[in-house]
Short mmCIF file of C-alpha atoms and ligand atoms in Angstrom, two decimals:
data_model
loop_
_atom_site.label_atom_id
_atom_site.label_comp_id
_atom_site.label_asym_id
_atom_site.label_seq_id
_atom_site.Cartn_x
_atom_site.Cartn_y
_atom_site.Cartn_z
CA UNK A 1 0.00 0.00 0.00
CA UNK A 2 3.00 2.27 0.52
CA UNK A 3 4.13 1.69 -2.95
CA UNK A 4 5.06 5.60 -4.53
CA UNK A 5 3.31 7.07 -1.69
CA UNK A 6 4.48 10.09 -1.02
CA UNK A 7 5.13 10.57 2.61
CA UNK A 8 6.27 14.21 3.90
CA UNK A 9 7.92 13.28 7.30
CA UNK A 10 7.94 16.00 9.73
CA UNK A 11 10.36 15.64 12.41
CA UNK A 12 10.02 17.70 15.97
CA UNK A 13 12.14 17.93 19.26
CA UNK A 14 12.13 14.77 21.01
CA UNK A 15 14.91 12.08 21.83
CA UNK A 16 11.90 9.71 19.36
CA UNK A 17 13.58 11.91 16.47
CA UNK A 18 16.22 9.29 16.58
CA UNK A 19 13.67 6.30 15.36
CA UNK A 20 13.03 8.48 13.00
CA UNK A 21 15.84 7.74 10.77
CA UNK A 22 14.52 4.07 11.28
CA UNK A 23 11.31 5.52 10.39
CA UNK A 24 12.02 6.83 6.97
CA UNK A 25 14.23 4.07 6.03
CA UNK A 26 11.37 1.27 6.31
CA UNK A 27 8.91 3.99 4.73
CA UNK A 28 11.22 3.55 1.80
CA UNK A 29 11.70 0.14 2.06
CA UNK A 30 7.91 -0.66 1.43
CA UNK A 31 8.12 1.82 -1.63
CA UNK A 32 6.99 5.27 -0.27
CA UNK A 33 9.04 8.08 -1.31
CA UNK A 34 10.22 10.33 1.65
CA UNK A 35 10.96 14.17 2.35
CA UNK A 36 11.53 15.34 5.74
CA UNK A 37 10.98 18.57 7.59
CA UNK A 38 12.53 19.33 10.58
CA UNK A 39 11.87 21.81 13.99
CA UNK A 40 15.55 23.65 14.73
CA UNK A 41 14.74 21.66 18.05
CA UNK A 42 14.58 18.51 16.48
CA UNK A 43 18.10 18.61 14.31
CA UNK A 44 19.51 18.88 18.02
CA UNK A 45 18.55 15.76 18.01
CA UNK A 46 19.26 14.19 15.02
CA UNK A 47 21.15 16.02 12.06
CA UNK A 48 19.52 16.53 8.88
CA UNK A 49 22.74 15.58 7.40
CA UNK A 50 21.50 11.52 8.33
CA UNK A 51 17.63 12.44 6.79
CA UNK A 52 19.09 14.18 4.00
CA UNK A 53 21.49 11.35 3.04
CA UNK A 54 19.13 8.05 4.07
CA UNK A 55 16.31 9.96 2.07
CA UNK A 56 18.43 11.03 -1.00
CA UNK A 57 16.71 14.76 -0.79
CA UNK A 58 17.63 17.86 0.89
CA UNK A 59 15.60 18.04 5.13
CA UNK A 60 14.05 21.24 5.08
CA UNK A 61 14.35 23.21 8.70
CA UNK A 62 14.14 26.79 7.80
CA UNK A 63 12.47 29.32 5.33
CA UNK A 64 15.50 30.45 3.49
CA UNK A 65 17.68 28.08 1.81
CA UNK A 66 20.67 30.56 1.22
CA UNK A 67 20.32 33.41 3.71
CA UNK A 68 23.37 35.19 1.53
CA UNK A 69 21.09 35.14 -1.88
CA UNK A 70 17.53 35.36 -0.26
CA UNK A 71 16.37 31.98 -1.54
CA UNK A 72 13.30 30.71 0.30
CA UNK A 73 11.94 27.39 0.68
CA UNK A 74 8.34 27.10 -0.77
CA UNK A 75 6.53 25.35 1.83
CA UNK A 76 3.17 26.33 0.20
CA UNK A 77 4.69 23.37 -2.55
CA UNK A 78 5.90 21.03 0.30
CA UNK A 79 2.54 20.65 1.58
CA UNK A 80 1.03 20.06 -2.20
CA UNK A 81 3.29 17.43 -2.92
CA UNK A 82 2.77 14.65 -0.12
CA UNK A 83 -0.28 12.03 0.03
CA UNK A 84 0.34 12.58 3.77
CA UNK A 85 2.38 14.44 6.43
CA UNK A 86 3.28 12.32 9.07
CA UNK A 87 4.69 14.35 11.98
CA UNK A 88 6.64 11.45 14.03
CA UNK A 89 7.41 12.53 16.53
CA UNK A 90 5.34 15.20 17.56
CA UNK A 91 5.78 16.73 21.05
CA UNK A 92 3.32 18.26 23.47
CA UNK A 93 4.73 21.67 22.19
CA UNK A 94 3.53 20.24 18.46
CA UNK A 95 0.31 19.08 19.19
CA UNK A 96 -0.23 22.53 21.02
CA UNK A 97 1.13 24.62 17.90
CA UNK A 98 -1.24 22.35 15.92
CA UNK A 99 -4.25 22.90 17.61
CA UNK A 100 -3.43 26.76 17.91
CA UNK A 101 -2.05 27.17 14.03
CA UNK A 102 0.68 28.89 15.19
CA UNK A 103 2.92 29.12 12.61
CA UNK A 104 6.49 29.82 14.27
CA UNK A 105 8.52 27.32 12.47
CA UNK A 106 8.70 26.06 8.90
CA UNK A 107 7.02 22.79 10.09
CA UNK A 108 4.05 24.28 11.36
CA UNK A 109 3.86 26.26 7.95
CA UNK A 110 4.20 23.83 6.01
CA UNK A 111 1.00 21.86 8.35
CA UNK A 112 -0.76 24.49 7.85
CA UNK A 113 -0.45 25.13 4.14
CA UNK A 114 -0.31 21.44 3.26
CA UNK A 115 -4.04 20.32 2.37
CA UNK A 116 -2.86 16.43 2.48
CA UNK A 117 -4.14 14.76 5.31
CA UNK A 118 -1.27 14.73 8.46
CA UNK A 119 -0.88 12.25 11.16
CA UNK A 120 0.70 12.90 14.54
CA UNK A 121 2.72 10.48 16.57
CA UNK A 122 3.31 11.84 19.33
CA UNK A 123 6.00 11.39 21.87
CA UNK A 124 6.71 12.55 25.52
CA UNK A 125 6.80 11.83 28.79
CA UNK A 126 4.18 10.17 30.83
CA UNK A 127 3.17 13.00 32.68
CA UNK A 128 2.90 15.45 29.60
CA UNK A 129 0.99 12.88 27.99
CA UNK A 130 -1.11 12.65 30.39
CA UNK A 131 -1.70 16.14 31.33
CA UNK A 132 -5.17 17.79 30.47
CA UNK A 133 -3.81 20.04 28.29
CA UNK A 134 -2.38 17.29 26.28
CA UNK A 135 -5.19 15.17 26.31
CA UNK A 136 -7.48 18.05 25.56
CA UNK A 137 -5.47 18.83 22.34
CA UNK A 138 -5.39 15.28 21.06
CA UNK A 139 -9.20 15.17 21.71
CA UNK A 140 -9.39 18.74 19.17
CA UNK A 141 -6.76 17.39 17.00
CA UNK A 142 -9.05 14.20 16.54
CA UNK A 143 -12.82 15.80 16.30
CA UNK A 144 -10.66 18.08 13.37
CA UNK A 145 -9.90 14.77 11.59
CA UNK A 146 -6.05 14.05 12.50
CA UNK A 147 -5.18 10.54 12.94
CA UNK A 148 -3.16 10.11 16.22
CA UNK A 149 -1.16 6.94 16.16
CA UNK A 150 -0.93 5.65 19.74
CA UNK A 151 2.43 6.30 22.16
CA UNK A 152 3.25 2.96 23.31
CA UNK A 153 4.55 2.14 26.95
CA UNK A 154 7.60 1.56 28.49
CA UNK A 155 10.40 2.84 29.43
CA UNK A 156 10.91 6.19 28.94
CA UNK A 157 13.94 8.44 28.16
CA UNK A 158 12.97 10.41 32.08
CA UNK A 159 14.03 7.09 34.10
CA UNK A 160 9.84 6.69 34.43
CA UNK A 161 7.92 3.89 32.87
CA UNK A 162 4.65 4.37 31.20
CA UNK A 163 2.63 5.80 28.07
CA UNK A 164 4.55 8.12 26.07
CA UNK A 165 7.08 6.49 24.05
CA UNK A 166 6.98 7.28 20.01
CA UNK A 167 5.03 4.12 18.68
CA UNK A 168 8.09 1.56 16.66
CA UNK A 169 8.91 2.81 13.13
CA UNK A 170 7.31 -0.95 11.74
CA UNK A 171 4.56 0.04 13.70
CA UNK A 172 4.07 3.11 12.24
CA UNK A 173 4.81 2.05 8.88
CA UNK A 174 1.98 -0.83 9.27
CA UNK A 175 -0.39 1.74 10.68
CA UNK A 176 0.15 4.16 7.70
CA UNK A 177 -0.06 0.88 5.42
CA UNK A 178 -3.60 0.30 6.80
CA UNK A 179 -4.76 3.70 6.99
CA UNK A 180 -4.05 4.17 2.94
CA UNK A 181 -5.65 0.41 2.84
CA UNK A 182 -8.90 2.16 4.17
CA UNK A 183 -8.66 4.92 1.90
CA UNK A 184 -7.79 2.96 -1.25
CA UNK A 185 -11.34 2.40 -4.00
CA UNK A 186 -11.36 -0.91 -3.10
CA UNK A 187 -11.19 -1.12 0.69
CA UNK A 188 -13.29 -4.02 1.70
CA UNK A 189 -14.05 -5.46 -1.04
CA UNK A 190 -13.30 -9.25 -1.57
CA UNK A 191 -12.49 -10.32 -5.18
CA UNK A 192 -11.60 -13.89 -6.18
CA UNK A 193 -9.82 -14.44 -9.44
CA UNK A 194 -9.58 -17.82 -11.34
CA UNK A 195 -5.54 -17.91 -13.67
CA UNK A 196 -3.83 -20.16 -15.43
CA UNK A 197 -4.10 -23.36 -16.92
CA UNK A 198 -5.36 -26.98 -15.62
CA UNK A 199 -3.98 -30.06 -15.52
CA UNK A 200 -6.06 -33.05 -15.99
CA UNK A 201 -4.04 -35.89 -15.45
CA UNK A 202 -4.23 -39.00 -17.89
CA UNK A 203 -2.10 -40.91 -15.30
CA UNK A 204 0.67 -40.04 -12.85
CA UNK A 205 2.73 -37.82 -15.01
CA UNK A 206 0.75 -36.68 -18.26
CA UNK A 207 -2.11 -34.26 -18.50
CA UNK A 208 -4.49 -32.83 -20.53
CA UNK A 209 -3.89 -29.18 -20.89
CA UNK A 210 -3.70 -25.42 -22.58
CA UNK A 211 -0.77 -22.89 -23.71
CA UNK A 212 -2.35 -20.38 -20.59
CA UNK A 213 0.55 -18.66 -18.68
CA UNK A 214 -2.12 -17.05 -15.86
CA UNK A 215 -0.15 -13.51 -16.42
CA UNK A 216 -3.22 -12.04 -17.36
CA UNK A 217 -4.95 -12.83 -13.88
CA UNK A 218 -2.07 -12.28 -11.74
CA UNK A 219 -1.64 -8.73 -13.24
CA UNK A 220 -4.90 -8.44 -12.17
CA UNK A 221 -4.48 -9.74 -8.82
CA UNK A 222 -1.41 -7.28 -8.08
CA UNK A 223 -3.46 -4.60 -9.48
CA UNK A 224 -6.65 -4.78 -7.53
CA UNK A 225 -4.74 -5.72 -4.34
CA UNK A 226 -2.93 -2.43 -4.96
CA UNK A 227 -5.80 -0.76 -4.64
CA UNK A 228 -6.70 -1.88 -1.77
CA UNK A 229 -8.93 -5.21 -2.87
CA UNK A 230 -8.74 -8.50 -0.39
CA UNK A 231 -8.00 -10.80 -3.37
CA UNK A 232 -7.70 -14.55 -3.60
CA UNK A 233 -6.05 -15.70 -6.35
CA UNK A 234 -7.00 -19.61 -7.66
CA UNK A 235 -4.22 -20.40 -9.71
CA UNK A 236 -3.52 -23.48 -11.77
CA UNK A 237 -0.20 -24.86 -12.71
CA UNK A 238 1.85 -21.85 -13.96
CA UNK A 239 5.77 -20.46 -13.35
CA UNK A 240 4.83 -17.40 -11.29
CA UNK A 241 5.18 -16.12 -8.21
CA UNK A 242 2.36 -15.43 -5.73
CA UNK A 243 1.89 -11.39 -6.36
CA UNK A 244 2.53 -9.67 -2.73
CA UNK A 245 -0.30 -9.62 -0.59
CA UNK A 246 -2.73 -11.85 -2.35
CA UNK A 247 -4.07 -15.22 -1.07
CA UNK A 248 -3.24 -17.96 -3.31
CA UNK A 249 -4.26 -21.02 -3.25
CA UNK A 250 -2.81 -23.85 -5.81
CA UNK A 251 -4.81 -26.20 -7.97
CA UNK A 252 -4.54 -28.86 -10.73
CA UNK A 253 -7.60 -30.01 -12.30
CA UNK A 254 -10.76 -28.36 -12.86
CA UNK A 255 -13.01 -30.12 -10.36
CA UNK A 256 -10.59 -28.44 -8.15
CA UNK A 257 -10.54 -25.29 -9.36
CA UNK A 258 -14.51 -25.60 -9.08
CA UNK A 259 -15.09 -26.55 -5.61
CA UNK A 260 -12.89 -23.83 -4.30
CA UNK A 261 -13.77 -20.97 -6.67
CA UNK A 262 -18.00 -21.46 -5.74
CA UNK A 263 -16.96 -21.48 -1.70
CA UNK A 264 -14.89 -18.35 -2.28
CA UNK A 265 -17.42 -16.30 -4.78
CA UNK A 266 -20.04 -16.72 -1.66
CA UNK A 267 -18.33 -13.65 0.38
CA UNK A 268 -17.37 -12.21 -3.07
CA UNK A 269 -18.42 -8.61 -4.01
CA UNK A 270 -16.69 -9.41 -7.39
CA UNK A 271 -15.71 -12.69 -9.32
CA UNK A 272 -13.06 -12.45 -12.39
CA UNK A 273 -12.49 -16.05 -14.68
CA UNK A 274 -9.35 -15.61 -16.10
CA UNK A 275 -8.52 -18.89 -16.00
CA UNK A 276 -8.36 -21.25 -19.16
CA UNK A 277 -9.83 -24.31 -17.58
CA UNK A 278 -9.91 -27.23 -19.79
CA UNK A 279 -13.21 -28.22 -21.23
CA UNK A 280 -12.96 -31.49 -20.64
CA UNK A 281 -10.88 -34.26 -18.45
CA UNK A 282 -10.22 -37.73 -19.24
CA UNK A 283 -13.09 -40.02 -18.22
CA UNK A 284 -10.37 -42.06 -15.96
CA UNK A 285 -6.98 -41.87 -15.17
CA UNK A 286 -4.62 -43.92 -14.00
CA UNK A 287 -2.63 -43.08 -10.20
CA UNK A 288 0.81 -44.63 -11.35
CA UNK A 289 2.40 -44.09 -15.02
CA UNK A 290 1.32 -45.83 -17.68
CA UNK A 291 4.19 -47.73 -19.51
CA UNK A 292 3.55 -47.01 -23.90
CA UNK A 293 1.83 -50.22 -24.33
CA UNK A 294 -0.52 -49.94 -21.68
CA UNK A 295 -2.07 -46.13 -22.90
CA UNK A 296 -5.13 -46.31 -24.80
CA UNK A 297 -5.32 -44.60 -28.11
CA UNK A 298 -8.06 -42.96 -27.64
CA UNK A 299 -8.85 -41.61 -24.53
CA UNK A 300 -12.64 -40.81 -23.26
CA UNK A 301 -13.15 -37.37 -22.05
CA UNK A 302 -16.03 -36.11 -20.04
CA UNK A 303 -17.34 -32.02 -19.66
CA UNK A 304 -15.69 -30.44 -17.02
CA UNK A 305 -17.98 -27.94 -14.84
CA UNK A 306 -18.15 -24.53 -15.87
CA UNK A 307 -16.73 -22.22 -13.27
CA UNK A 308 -17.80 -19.04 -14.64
CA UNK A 309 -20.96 -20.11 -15.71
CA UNK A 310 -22.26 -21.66 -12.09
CA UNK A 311 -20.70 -18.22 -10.92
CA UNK A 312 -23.10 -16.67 -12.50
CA UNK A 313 -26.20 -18.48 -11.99
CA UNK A 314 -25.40 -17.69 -8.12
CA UNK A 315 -24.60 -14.25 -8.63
CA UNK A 316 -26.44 -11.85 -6.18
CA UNK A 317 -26.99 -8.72 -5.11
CA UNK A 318 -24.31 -6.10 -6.03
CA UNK A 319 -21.87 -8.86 -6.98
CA UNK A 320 -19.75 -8.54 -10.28
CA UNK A 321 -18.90 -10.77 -12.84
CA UNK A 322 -15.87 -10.79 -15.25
CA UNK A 323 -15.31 -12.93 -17.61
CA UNK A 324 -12.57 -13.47 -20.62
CA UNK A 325 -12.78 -14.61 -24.03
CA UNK A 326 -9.81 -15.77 -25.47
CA UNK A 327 -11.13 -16.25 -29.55
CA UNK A 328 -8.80 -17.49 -32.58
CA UNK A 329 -10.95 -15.35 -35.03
CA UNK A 330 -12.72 -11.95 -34.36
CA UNK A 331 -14.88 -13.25 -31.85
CA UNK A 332 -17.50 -10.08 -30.85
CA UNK A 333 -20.09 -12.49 -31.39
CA UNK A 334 -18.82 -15.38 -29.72
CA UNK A 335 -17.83 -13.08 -26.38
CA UNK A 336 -21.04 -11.12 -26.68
CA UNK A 337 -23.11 -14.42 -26.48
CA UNK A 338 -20.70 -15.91 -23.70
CA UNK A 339 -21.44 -12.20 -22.08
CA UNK A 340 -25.22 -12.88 -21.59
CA UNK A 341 -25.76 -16.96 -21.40
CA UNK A 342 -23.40 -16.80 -17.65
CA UNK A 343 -25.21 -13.55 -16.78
CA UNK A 344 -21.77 -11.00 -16.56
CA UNK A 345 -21.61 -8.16 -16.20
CA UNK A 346 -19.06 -7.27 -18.85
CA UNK A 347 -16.29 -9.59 -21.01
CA UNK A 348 -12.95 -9.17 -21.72
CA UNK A 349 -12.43 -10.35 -25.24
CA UNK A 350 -9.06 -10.94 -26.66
CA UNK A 351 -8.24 -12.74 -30.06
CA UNK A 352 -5.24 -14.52 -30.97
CA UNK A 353 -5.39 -12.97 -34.78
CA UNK A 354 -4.06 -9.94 -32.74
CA UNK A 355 -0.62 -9.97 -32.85
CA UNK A 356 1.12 -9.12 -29.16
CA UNK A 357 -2.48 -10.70 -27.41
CA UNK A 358 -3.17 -14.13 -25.77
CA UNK A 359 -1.54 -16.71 -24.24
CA UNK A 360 1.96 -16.58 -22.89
CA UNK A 361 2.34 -12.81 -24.32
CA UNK A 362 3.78 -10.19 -22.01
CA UNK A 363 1.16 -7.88 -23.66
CA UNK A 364 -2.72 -8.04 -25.02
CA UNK A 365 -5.17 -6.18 -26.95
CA UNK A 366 -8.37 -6.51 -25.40
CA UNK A 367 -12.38 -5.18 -26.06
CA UNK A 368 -14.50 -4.77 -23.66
CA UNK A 369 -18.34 -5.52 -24.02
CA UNK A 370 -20.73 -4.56 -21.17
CA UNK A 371 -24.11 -6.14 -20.37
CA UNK A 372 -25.55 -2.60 -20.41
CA UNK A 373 -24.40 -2.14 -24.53
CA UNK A 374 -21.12 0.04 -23.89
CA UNK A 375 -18.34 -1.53 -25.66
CA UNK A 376 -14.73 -0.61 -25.64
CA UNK A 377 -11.64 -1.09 -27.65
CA UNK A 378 -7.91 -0.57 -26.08
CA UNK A 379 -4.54 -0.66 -28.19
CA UNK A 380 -2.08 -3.21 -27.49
CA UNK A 381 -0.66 -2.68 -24.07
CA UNK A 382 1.81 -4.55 -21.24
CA UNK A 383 -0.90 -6.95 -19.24
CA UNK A 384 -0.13 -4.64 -16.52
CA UNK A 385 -1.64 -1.53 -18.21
CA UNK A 386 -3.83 -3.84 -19.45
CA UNK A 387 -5.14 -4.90 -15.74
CA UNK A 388 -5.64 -1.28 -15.07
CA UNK A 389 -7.44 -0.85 -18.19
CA UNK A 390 -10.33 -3.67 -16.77
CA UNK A 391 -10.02 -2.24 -13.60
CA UNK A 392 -11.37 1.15 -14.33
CA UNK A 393 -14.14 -0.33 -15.84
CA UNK A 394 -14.65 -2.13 -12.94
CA UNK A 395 -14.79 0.72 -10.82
CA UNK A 396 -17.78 1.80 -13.04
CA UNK A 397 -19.70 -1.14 -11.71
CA UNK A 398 -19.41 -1.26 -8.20
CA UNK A 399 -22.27 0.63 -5.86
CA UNK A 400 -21.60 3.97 -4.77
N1 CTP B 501 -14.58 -20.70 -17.99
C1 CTP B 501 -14.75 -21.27 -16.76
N2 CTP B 501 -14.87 -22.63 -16.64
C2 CTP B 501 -14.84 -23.42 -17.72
C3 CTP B 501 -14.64 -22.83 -18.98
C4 CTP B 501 -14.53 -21.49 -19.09
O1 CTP B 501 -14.77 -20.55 -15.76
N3 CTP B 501 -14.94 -24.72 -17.58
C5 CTP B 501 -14.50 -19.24 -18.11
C6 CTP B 501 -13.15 -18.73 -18.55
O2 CTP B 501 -12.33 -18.46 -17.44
C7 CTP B 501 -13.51 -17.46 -19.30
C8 CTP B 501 -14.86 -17.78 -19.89
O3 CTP B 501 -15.38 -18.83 -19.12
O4 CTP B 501 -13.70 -16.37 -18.42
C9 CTP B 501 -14.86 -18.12 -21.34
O5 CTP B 501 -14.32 -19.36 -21.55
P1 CTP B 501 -14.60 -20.24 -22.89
O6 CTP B 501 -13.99 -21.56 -22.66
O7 CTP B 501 -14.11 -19.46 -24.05
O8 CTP B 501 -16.14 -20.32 -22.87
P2 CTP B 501 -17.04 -21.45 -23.45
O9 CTP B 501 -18.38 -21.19 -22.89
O10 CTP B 501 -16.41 -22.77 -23.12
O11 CTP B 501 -17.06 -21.16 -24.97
P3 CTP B 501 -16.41 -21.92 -26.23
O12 CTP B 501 -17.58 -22.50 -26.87
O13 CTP B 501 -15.77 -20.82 -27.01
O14 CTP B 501 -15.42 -22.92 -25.72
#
């Protein structure tokens, strides 16, 4: 979730300003991008020299840049560029200024021209964070809409033990990861996504199966759990890695593939078959490896269920339903028909006479149809843009 966030990390004058390095380092680390503001007080504490070099961008403390030639910093642009300022750690004297808008330092310009949302973690001794003065401003600071992440106790830098202590920089970072999780278009909503191939086995080591490389549906997958989707992934045999964050779980054969795809579309708000499953399996197979002369030439098959299909006969509610057309000729005909007999609500179509689209392919051209009539035709893309492509249609289709 902290992927090219950008975090403006305000720094003020507590002993906690240490962690901060810490801090900015495992922002990074999850794939935020960092600037930091500092209180003079606080680069007592920690030089900006250590920000400046661990972020790879100058620490802004002061107004002027270069007192000798009159250059200013712009805080007014500071506070437009983050997605949030996180002042960690922010003293008593902070939360005061804060509540007040007094504007005495470049940090407290800077909160008060940025228009991002900002996020105090505040640090202190017990007795200042208990005081009513404290309290009271964490109480206004709250009703006005500024997440407070939660001193933690212990032992503090006074000798005394109790509440106060900054909250850990990987606690911090996993509190900002869920706060942008809450925030993100798809917070909440459960999504279960069928990839890849299957295999149905003939005996112990051949299959039936298809050219499908599942790229298409794990795009998807990393794309929708970017944005902030609880996705499992179903994922027949394929050579890829389970995207970050996604629930994966591993099948072979169809029946497989079935059974666990109708229990998981049940708490689905949306369903997506990317998945080639195989039409049919062989009517029996054998459990240990058939020597030549023992495999019959011809080999019975029998339908396999159709995932997508029983999806949508059970589809309810607000639920959505994608589903993908993979066609060796034009195919609008084909997907629109596939579109209304299992009851989606729109179809990716894709056709092989595409160069650059279908199986294996880094990239696809895809058309959308929807149920309501709208069609839509993209270029040829990376699945990746591609995924992002469905997914803004998508967004068109879930209640506001
Ligand atoms: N699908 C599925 N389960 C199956 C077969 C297909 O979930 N057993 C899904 C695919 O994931 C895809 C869509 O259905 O989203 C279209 O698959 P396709 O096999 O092209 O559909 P069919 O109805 O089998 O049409 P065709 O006659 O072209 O084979």
């Amino acid at each position: 979730m902290l992927h090219q966030k950008k975090i403006l990390l305000g720094i003020t004058g507590s002993i906690a300003a240490y962690k901060s390095a810490l801090l900015a380092r495992e922002l990074q680390r999850r794939g935020a991008e960092v600037r930091v503001i500092m209180t003079p007080s606080a680069t007592e504490f920690i030089t900006p020299l250590t920000l400046a070099t661990l972020t790879g961008h100058p620490v802004h403390s002061d107004f002027t840049e270069n007192k000798d030639s009159g250059e200013w910093t712009n805080h007014v642009e500071l506070g437009l560029w983050g997605d949030a300022f996180l002042i960690a750690p922010a003293t008593a004297q902070t939360l005061s200024a804060m509540v007040s808008g007094t504007c005495d330092n470049f940090l407290m310009a800077v909160h008060l021209s940025s228009r991002c949302p900002v996020i105090a973690a505040p640090a202190m001794d017990l007795d200042m964070f208990q005081h009513e003065a404290t309290q009271s401003n964490l109480k206004i600071l709250k009703s006005r809409g500024v997440p407070i992440i939660e001193p933690e106790s212990g032992a503090l830098a006074s000798g005394l033990e109790g509440k106060g202590r900054m909250a850990e920089p990987e606690s911090i970072a996993n509190w900002l990861e869920n706060w942008f999780r809450s925030k993100a278009p798809l917070a909440e909503k459960k999504v279960v996504i069928t990839a890849g191939p299957t295999h149905e086995p003939i005996d112990a080591v051949r299959f039936i199966s298809n050219r499908s490389s599942g790229k298409m549906g794990y795009a998807l997958a990393t794309e929708l759990n970017a944005l902030g989707a609880d996705v499992h992934l179903i994922s027949g045999p394929v050579q890829l890695s389970a995207p970050a964050g996604v629930q994966v779980t591993r099948v072979e054969t169809a029946i497989e593939m079935h059974t666990i795809a109708l229990k998981s579309f049940e708490t689905a708000d949306i369903g997506i078959a990317t998945a080639a499953v195989a039409d049919y399996r062989a009517k029996s197979s054998s459990s240990v490896k058939l020597h030549r002369d023992e495999i019959p030439t011809a080999i019975q098959l029998q339908e396999n269920p159709d995932i997508l299909a029983d999806w949508g006969k059970r589809k309810r509610g607000t639920q959505v339903l994608i589903g993908f057309a993979l066609e060796t000729d034009e195919g609008v005909e084909s997907a629109k028909s596939k579109l209304a007999r299992k009851n989606l609500d729109f179809i990716v179509l894709n056709s092989t006479q595409n160069e650059g689209a279908g199986f294996g392919t880094d990239t696809n051209q895809i058309s959308i149809f929807e149920q309501n009539g709208k069609s839509h035709i993209f270029d040829l893309k990376s699945k990746k843009e591609v995924a992002r492509d469905i997914v803004t249609i998508l967004l068109t289709h879930l209640p506001q």
